């Protein structure tokens, strides 16, 4: 495989920069802090980092509200810091993927400011999605679209003195995140030249925020909202919406791919695509579009053998049709950390976090054996749980405030990670006052507490990543299910040179026996509960503990 194909089987580590490492003690992580921790990431064994946005931003949505796509927020660093980061990461063979936000700008972006000083039907406003209100007084928004962060999806365009004009601008997210108009030529030019700006500085690729949302259906028709299902799946909601997954969006990625392919080595894209099924997802990975996209259906399958199996089958089959490698992800900065999400809950709704950790470790080990690339979210390698008891006054997720505290709990996975010591900020670097407070119970979950400790989650991740790198059967390549029982998923991976690895996850709460023919040489296990039993009437077999995953040399 050509080195340019690194992304086909990479392990990519997501850095949420404000919460990773704080070099200047202001309570917010920054680029220099990240640079000081690159050795940690190299030692963990990741191939690349994807860094959530660090551009100049009012931080109304954690930096996903970009005021200037070519400068760095002064709280997070400088352009020189980014250049240094790229150099230092590359020196450790770690690629750097940035995050681009093309669906909306911040309302502090120069374009929006220019528009605010111009009449609503002027060229300056054409870069955004602006329409006249309905009704004689134009007091009704142009259609019924809602903001993902709750409330209506439109706000008044106001004159300099604050009075409403009868025109409205669309914002699928916060009011300070106006959607841009991808029918406007300036928008195309600006984003292409932004891509070049960063590619020229040596950035290896981009994760594309809300990649499925850039194009809106002609005429902006009302949407027949289906109230959220019990599962609360975002994917179901997005199936027919006139603002998601419109066919026209693919033309944008063809344009971007041509730009990425001009570089040596070619730069890569990963789309954030909340689309309802693997068939729609695979369309983004056609050969002249994005290299990869997040596979959220698998994330949403949770700890459920049937749902995982179906999602894996559908993902692999649909990606094969377009010749693209699948991707896998269990946690990110928008979802409840998988230790907590997978934990069984008792009658009072309290999660059993010990079993949650057991399951999360098993799910990770199994997922790392699937063909394609894998995304890891900072802190999952430490086994961090979701922080569920943040006080309302420290919360920053705009959806929390817009929903009156009924939704928008994303701060709980964004709490700064613990590096060392017994109390906040656990070596994060902020005295004790990080921008989101850390729990007092995290001393045992710090990097220092877990490094070199047999059986720790950090050592499990390091070992799994090491084995994944050296076993040619893992990574891209054939994947064949092996039969067992309803709550056991088992598959054989085969390498081009004939080696094979059997990967098993036991989702039941009982010990299961595995046939000896699957291999008895244990490569990685998510818990110590796996043993080769010498013999019974049928010969040697393996006993695999409840909620445990293992890789065996086949
Ligand atoms: O998320 C896109 C998105 O649709 C999310 O709102 C998602 O539906 C939700 O968070 C899942 O719980 C991206 C970013 O990842 C997110 O952090 C930003 O807030 C959002 O775009 C707006 O830029």
mmCIF file with all atom_site columns, N, CA and C in Angstrom, residues 422-447:
data_model
loop_
_atom_site.group_PDB
_atom_site.id
_atom_site.type_symbol
_atom_site.label_atom_id
_atom_site.label_alt_id
_atom_site.label_comp_id
_atom_site.label_asym_id
_atom_site.label_entity_id
_atom_site.label_seq_id
_atom_site.pdbx_PDB_ins_code
_atom_site.Cartn_x
_atom_site.Cartn_y
_atom_site.Cartn_z
_atom_site.occupancy
_atom_site.B_iso_or_equiv
_atom_site.pdbx_formal_charge
_atom_site.auth_seq_id
_atom_site.auth_comp_id
_atom_site.auth_asym_id
_atom_site.auth_atom_id
_atom_site.pdbx_PDB_model_num
ATOM 1  N N  . UNK A 1 422 ? -3.281  14.597 42.160 1.00 0.00 ? 422 UNK A N  1
ATOM 2  C CA . UNK A 1 422 ? -4.422  14.075 42.908 1.00 0.00 ? 422 UNK A CA 1
ATOM 3  C C  . UNK A 1 422 ? -5.654  14.955 42.881 1.00 0.00 ? 422 UNK A C  1
ATOM 4  N N  . UNK A 1 423 ? -5.520  16.160 42.354 1.00 0.00 ? 423 UNK A N  1
ATOM 5  C CA . UNK A 1 423 ? -6.674  17.052 42.408 1.00 0.00 ? 423 UNK A CA 1
ATOM 6  C C  . UNK A 1 423 ? -6.683  17.953 41.171 1.00 0.00 ? 423 UNK A C  1
ATOM 7  N N  . UNK A 1 424 ? -7.844  18.563 40.885 1.00 0.00 ? 424 UNK A N  1
ATOM 8  C CA . UNK A 1 424 ? -7.921  19.465 39.733 1.00 0.00 ? 424 UNK A CA 1
ATOM 9  C C  . UNK A 1 424 ? -6.820  20.524 39.812 1.00 0.00 ? 424 UNK A C  1
ATOM 10 N N  . UNK A 1 425 ? -6.183  20.906 38.707 1.00 0.00 ? 425 UNK A N  1
ATOM 11 C CA . UNK A 1 425 ? -6.506  20.515 37.353 1.00 0.00 ? 425 UNK A CA 1
ATOM 12 C C  . UNK A 1 425 ? -5.754  19.283 36.867 1.00 0.00 ? 425 UNK A C  1
ATOM 13 N N  . UNK A 1 426 ? -5.261  18.467 37.756 1.00 0.00 ? 426 UNK A N  1
ATOM 14 C CA . UNK A 1 426 ? -4.604  17.214 37.372 1.00 0.00 ? 426 UNK A CA 1
ATOM 15 C C  . UNK A 1 426 ? -3.556  17.425 36.275 1.00 0.00 ? 426 UNK A C  1
ATOM 16 N N  . UNK A 1 427 ? -2.754  18.450 36.416 1.00 0.00 ? 427 UNK A N  1
ATOM 17 C CA . UNK A 1 427 ? -1.697  18.668 35.427 1.00 0.00 ? 427 UNK A CA 1
ATOM 18 C C  . UNK A 1 427 ? -2.196  19.213 34.100 1.00 0.00 ? 427 UNK A C  1
ATOM 19 N N  . UNK A 1 428 ? -3.487  19.485 34.002 1.00 0.00 ? 428 UNK A N  1
ATOM 20 C CA . UNK A 1 428 ? -4.006  20.109 32.774 1.00 0.00 ? 428 UNK A CA 1
ATOM 21 C C  . UNK A 1 428 ? -3.347  21.476 32.607 1.00 0.00 ? 428 UNK A C  1
ATOM 22 N N  . UNK A 1 429 ? -3.130  22.150 33.740 1.00 0.00 ? 429 UNK A N  1
ATOM 23 C CA . UNK A 1 429 ? -2.317  23.359 33.653 1.00 0.00 ? 429 UNK A CA 1
ATOM 24 C C  . UNK A 1 429 ? -2.968  24.631 34.125 1.00 0.00 ? 429 UNK A C  1
ATOM 25 N N  . UNK A 1 430 ? -4.082  24.553 34.813 1.00 0.00 ? 430 UNK A N  1
ATOM 26 C CA . UNK A 1 430 ? -4.816  25.784 35.095 1.00 0.00 ? 430 UNK A CA 1
ATOM 27 C C  . UNK A 1 430 ? -4.988  26.063 36.576 1.00 0.00 ? 430 UNK A C  1
ATOM 28 N N  . UNK A 1 431 ? -4.061  25.684 37.400 1.00 0.00 ? 431 UNK A N  1
ATOM 29 C CA . UNK A 1 431 ? -4.366  25.776 38.824 1.00 0.00 ? 431 UNK A CA 1
ATOM 30 C C  . UNK A 1 431 ? -5.544  24.838 39.039 1.00 0.00 ? 431 UNK A C  1
ATOM 31 N N  . UNK A 1 432 ? -6.601  25.315 39.642 1.00 0.00 ? 432 UNK A N  1
ATOM 32 C CA . UNK A 1 432 ? -7.742  24.408 39.786 1.00 0.00 ? 432 UNK A CA 1
ATOM 33 C C  . UNK A 1 432 ? -8.919  24.882 38.948 1.00 0.00 ? 432 UNK A C  1
ATOM 34 N N  . UNK A 1 433 ? -8.737  25.990 38.219 1.00 0.00 ? 433 UNK A N  1
ATOM 35 C CA . UNK A 1 433 ? -9.890  26.590 37.559 1.00 0.00 ? 433 UNK A CA 1
ATOM 36 C C  . UNK A 1 433 ? -9.861  26.404 36.045 1.00 0.00 ? 433 UNK A C  1
ATOM 37 N N  . UNK A 1 434 ? -10.098 25.187 35.616 1.00 0.00 ? 434 UNK A N  1
ATOM 38 C CA . UNK A 1 434 ? -10.190 24.980 34.173 1.00 0.00 ? 434 UNK A CA 1
ATOM 39 C C  . UNK A 1 434 ? -11.558 25.482 33.694 1.00 0.00 ? 434 UNK A C  1
ATOM 40 N N  . UNK A 1 435 ? -11.686 25.741 32.406 1.00 0.00 ? 435 UNK A N  1
ATOM 41 C CA . UNK A 1 435 ? -12.913 26.381 31.884 1.00 0.00 ? 435 UNK A CA 1
ATOM 42 C C  . UNK A 1 435 ? -14.166 25.559 32.175 1.00 0.00 ? 435 UNK A C  1
ATOM 43 N N  . UNK A 1 436 ? -14.020 24.248 32.245 1.00 0.00 ? 436 UNK A N  1
ATOM 44 C CA . UNK A 1 436 ? -15.080 23.415 32.825 1.00 0.00 ? 436 UNK A CA 1
ATOM 45 C C  . UNK A 1 436 ? -14.435 22.702 33.995 1.00 0.00 ? 436 UNK A C  1
ATOM 46 N N  . UNK A 1 437 ? -15.088 22.679 35.148 1.00 0.00 ? 437 UNK A N  1
ATOM 47 C CA . UNK A 1 437 ? -14.449 22.060 36.314 1.00 0.00 ? 437 UNK A CA 1
ATOM 48 C C  . UNK A 1 437 ? -14.342 20.541 36.168 1.00 0.00 ? 437 UNK A C  1
ATOM 49 N N  . UNK A 1 438 ? -13.214 20.011 36.657 1.00 0.00 ? 438 UNK A N  1
ATOM 50 C CA . UNK A 1 438 ? -13.021 18.554 36.611 1.00 0.00 ? 438 UNK A CA 1
ATOM 51 C C  . UNK A 1 438 ? -13.539 17.935 37.909 1.00 0.00 ? 438 UNK A C  1
ATOM 52 N N  . UNK A 1 439 ? -14.032 16.706 37.841 1.00 0.00 ? 439 UNK A N  1
ATOM 53 C CA . UNK A 1 439 ? -14.479 16.039 39.063 1.00 0.00 ? 439 UNK A CA 1
ATOM 54 C C  . UNK A 1 439 ? -13.315 15.820 40.026 1.00 0.00 ? 439 UNK A C  1
ATOM 55 N N  . UNK A 1 440 ? -13.612 15.757 41.298 1.00 0.00 ? 440 UNK A N  1
ATOM 56 C CA . UNK A 1 440 ? -12.547 15.510 42.268 1.00 0.00 ? 440 UNK A CA 1
ATOM 57 C C  . UNK A 1 440 ? -12.175 14.021 42.306 1.00 0.00 ? 440 UNK A C  1
ATOM 58 N N  . UNK A 1 441 ? -12.913 13.210 41.550 1.00 0.00 ? 441 UNK A N  1
ATOM 59 C CA . UNK A 1 441 ? -12.690 11.755 41.619 1.00 0.00 ? 441 UNK A CA 1
ATOM 60 C C  . UNK A 1 441 ? -11.804 11.230 40.489 1.00 0.00 ? 441 UNK A C  1
ATOM 61 N N  . UNK A 1 442 ? -11.106 12.088 39.782 1.00 0.00 ? 442 UNK A N  1
ATOM 62 C CA . UNK A 1 442 ? -10.393 11.637 38.597 1.00 0.00 ? 442 UNK A CA 1
ATOM 63 C C  . UNK A 1 442 ? -8.914  11.289 38.811 1.00 0.00 ? 442 UNK A C  1
ATOM 64 N N  . UNK A 1 443 ? -8.428  11.327 40.052 1.00 0.00 ? 443 UNK A N  1
ATOM 65 C CA . UNK A 1 443 ? -6.997  11.079 40.269 1.00 0.00 ? 443 UNK A CA 1
ATOM 66 C C  . UNK A 1 443 ? -6.565  9.731  39.701 1.00 0.00 ? 443 UNK A C  1
ATOM 67 N N  . UNK A 1 444 ? -7.399  8.719  39.867 1.00 0.00 ? 444 UNK A N  1
ATOM 68 C CA . UNK A 1 444 ? -7.029  7.376  39.409 1.00 0.00 ? 444 UNK A CA 1
ATOM 69 C C  . UNK A 1 444 ? -7.130  7.215  37.900 1.00 0.00 ? 444 UNK A C  1
ATOM 70 N N  . UNK A 1 445 ? -7.646  8.239  37.216 1.00 0.00 ? 445 UNK A N  1
ATOM 71 C CA . UNK A 1 445 ? -7.835  8.148  35.767 1.00 0.00 ? 445 UNK A CA 1
ATOM 72 C C  . UNK A 1 445 ? -6.836  9.006  34.993 1.00 0.00 ? 445 UNK A C  1
ATOM 73 N N  . UNK A 1 446 ? -5.840  9.537  35.695 1.00 0.00 ? 446 UNK A N  1
ATOM 74 C CA . UNK A 1 446 ? -4.895  10.417 34.991 1.00 0.00 ? 446 UNK A CA 1
ATOM 75 C C  . UNK A 1 446 ? -3.897  9.580  34.185 1.00 0.00 ? 446 UNK A C  1
ATOM 76 N N  . UNK A 1 447 ? -3.250  10.240 33.256 1.00 0.00 ? 447 UNK A N  1
ATOM 77 C CA . UNK A 1 447 ? -2.218  9.577  32.458 1.00 0.00 ? 447 UNK A CA 1
ATOM 78 C C  . UNK A 1 447 ? -1.147  9.018  33.394 1.00 0.00 ? 447 UNK A C  1
#
